[in-house]
Short mmCIF file of C-alpha atoms in Angstrom, two decimals:
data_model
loop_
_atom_site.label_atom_id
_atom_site.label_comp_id
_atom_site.label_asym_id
_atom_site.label_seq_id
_atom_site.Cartn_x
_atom_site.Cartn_y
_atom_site.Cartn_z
CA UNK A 1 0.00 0.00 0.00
CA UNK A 2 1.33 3.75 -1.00
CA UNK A 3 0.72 6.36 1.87
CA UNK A 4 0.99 10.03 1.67
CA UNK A 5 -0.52 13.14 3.37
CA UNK A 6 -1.32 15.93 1.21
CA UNK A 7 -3.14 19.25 1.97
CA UNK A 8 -3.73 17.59 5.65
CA UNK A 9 -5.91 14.69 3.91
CA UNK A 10 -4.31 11.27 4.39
CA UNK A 11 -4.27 8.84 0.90
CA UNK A 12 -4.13 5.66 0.59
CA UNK A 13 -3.56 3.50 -2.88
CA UNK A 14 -3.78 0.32 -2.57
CA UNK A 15 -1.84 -2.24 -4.70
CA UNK A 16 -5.36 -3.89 -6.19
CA UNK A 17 -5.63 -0.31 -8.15
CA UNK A 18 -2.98 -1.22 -10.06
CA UNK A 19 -3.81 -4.67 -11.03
CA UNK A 20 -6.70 -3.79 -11.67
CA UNK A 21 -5.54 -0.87 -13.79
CA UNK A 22 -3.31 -3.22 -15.59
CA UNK A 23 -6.54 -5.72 -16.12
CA UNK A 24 -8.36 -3.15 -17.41
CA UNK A 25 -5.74 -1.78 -19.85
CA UNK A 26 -5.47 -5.29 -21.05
CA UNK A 27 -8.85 -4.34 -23.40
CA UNK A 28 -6.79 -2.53 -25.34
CA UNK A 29 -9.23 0.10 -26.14
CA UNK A 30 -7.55 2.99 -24.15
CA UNK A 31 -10.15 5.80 -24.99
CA UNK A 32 -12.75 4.08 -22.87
CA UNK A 33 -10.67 3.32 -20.22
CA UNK A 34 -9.52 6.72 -19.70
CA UNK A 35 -13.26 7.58 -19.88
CA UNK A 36 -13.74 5.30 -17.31
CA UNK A 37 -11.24 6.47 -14.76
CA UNK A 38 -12.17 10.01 -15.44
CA UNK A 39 -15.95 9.46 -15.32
CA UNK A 40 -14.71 7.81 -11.75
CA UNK A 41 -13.01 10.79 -10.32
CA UNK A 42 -15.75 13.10 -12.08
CA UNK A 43 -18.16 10.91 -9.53
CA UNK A 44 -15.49 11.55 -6.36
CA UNK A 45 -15.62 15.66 -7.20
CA UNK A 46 -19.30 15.62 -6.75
CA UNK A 47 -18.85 14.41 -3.48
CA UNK A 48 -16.12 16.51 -2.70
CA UNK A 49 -18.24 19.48 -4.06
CA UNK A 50 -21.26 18.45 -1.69
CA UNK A 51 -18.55 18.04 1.54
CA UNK A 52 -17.49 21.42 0.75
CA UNK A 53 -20.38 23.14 0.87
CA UNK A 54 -21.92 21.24 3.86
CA UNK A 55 -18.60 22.18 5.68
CA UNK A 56 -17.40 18.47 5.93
CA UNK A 57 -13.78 17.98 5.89
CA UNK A 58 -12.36 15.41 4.33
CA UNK A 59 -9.96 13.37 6.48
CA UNK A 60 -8.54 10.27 3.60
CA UNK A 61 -8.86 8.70 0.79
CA UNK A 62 -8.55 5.35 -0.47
CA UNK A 63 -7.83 3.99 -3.30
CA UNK A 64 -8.15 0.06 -4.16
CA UNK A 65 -8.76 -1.93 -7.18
CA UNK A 66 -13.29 -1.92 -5.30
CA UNK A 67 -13.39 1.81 -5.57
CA UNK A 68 -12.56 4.56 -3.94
CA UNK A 69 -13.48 5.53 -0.19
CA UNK A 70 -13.41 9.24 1.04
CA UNK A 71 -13.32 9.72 4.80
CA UNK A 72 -14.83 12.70 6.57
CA UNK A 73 -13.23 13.94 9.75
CA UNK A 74 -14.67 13.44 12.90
CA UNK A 75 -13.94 16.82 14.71
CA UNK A 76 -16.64 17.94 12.59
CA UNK A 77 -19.76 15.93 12.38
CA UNK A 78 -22.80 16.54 9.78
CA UNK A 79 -26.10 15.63 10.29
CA UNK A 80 -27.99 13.18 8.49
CA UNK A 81 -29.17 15.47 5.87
CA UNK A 82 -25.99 16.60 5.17
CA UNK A 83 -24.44 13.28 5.16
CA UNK A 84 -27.40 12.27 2.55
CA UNK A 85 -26.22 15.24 0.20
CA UNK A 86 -22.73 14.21 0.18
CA UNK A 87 -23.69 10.71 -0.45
CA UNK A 88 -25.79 11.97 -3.93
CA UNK A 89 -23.28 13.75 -4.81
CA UNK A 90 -21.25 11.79 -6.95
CA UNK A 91 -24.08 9.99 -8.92
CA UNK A 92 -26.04 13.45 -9.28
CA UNK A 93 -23.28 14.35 -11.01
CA UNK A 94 -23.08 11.23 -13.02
CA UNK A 95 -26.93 11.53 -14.05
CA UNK A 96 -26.27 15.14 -15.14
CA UNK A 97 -23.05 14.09 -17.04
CA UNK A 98 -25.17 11.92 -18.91
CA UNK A 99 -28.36 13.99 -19.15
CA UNK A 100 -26.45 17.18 -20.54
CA UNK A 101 -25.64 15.60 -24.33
CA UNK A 102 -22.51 18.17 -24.40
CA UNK A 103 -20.01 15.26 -24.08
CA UNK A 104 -19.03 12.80 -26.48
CA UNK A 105 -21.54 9.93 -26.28
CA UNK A 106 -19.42 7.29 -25.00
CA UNK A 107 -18.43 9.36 -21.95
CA UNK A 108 -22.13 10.17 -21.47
CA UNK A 109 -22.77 6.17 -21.59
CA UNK A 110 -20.25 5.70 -19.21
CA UNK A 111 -21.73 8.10 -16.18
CA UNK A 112 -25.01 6.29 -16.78
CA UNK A 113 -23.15 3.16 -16.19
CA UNK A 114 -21.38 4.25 -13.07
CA UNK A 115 -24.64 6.13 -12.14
CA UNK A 116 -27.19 3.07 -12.18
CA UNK A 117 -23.81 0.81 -10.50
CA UNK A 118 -23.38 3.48 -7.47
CA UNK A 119 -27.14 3.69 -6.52
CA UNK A 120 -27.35 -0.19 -5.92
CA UNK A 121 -28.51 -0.92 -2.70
CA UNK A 122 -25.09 -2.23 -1.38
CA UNK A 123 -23.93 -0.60 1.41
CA UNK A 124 -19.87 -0.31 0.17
CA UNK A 125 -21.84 1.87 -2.85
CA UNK A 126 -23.75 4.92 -2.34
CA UNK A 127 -27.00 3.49 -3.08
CA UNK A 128 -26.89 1.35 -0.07
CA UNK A 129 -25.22 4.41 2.14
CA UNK A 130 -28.14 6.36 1.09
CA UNK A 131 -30.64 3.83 2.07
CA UNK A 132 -28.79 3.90 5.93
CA UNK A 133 -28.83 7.32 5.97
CA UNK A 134 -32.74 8.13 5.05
CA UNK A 135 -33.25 4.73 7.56
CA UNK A 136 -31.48 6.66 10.44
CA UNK A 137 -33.41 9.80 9.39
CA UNK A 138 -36.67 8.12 9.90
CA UNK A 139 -35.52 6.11 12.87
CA UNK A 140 -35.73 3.00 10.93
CA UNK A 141 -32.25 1.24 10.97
CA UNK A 142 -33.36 -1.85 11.40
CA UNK A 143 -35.84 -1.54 8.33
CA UNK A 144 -32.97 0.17 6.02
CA UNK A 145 -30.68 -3.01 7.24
CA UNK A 146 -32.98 -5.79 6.12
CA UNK A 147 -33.91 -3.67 3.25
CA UNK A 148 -29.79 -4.16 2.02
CA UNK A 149 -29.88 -7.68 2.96
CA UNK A 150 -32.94 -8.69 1.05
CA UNK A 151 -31.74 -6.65 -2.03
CA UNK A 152 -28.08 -8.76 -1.05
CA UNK A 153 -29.73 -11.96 -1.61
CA UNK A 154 -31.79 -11.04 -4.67
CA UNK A 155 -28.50 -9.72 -6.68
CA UNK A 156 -26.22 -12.43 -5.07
CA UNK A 157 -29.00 -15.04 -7.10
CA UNK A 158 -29.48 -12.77 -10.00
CA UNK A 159 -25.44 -12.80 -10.25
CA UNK A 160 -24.76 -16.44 -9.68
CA UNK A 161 -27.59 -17.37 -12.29
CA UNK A 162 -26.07 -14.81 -14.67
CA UNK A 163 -22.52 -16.35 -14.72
CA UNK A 164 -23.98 -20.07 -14.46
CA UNK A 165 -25.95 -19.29 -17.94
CA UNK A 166 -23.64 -17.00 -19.67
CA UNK A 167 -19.92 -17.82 -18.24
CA UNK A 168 -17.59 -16.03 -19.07
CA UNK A 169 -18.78 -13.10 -20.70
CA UNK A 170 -20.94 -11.85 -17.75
CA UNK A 171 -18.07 -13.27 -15.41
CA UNK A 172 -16.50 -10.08 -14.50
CA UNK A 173 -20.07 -8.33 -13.38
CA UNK A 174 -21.10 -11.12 -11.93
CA UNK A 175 -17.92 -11.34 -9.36
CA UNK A 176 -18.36 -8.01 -8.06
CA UNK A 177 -21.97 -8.17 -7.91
CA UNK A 178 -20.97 -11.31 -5.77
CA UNK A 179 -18.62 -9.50 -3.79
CA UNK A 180 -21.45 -6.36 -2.92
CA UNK A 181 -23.72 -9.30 -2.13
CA UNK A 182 -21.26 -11.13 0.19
CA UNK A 183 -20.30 -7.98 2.24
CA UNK A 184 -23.14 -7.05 2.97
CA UNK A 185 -23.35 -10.25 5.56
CA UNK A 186 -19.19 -10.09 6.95
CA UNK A 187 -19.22 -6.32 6.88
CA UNK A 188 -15.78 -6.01 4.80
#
């Protein structure tokens, strides 16, 4: 793992970035690669955007070959609502990427992908986050917990089906959907 502090914000990169970087170059086809990784940290800048203006500060980030993680500090904490603004931020940003028609299609494709993959209900992806947060709004945790779980099993069958039909081709989907699905019971 690479560690450095800059601007008082502690990152992390974690050595499954760049295999998976490396996988992923493997395609060959560079363009949409590069349109991947910067439709990725277009996604992190909304959420930066929406810390910033609810006065979170961000404490680290990590960086792994799953994603990417942004910590807030915890001299400073936000409310719910806040926290719920910062967690849309990065796939409002996404939806509006794809929804504005000024970029070149395939980058517009690619925000709709990474919006409809960050608003599943997984809690290591915003969708799921979102669905604690508006759980602890209501006082319903324990609702907004079985309400991941279900969804966990659903996808986890969906996924598993998908790869025992198709093989291959639906392989690499498949194992992270598997992954989301799996965490969601040992917390990873």
């Amino acid at each position: 793992m690479i560690k450095f502090r800059l601007f008082s914000v502690d990152f992390k990169i974690d050595f499954s970035f760049f295999m998976f970087t490396a996988l992923v170059f493997m395609t060959n086809n560079y363009s949409s690669v590069i349109m991947f990784f910067l439709a990725c940290a277009v996604h992190e800048t909304g959420h930066l955007i929406a810390m910033f203006f609810t006065g979170a500060e961000v404490k680290s980030i990590s960086i792994s070959g799953l994603g990417i993680n942004i910590m807030q500090s915890r001299k400073n904490l936000i409310s719910s609502l806040r926290s719920l603004i910062i967690l849309s931020g990065g796939v409002l940003v996404n939806l509006l990427i794809f929804l504005s028609g000024i970029f070149c299609s395939d980058f517009e494709n690619i925000n709709l992908m990474l919006f409809f993959f960050n608003i599943l209900p997984f809690r290591n992806l915003d969708g799921g986050s979102i669905i604690l947060c508006i759980g602890e709004m209501l006082n319903r945790d324990f609702t907004a917990e079985m309400i991941l779980k279900a969804f966990s099993v659903i996808f986890f069958l969906l996924a598993f089906f998908l790869i025992y039909i198709y093989g291959y081709p639906v392989f690499p989907a498949g194992a992270v959907i598997l992954y989301y699905c799996v965490s969601e019971f040992i917390y990873l």
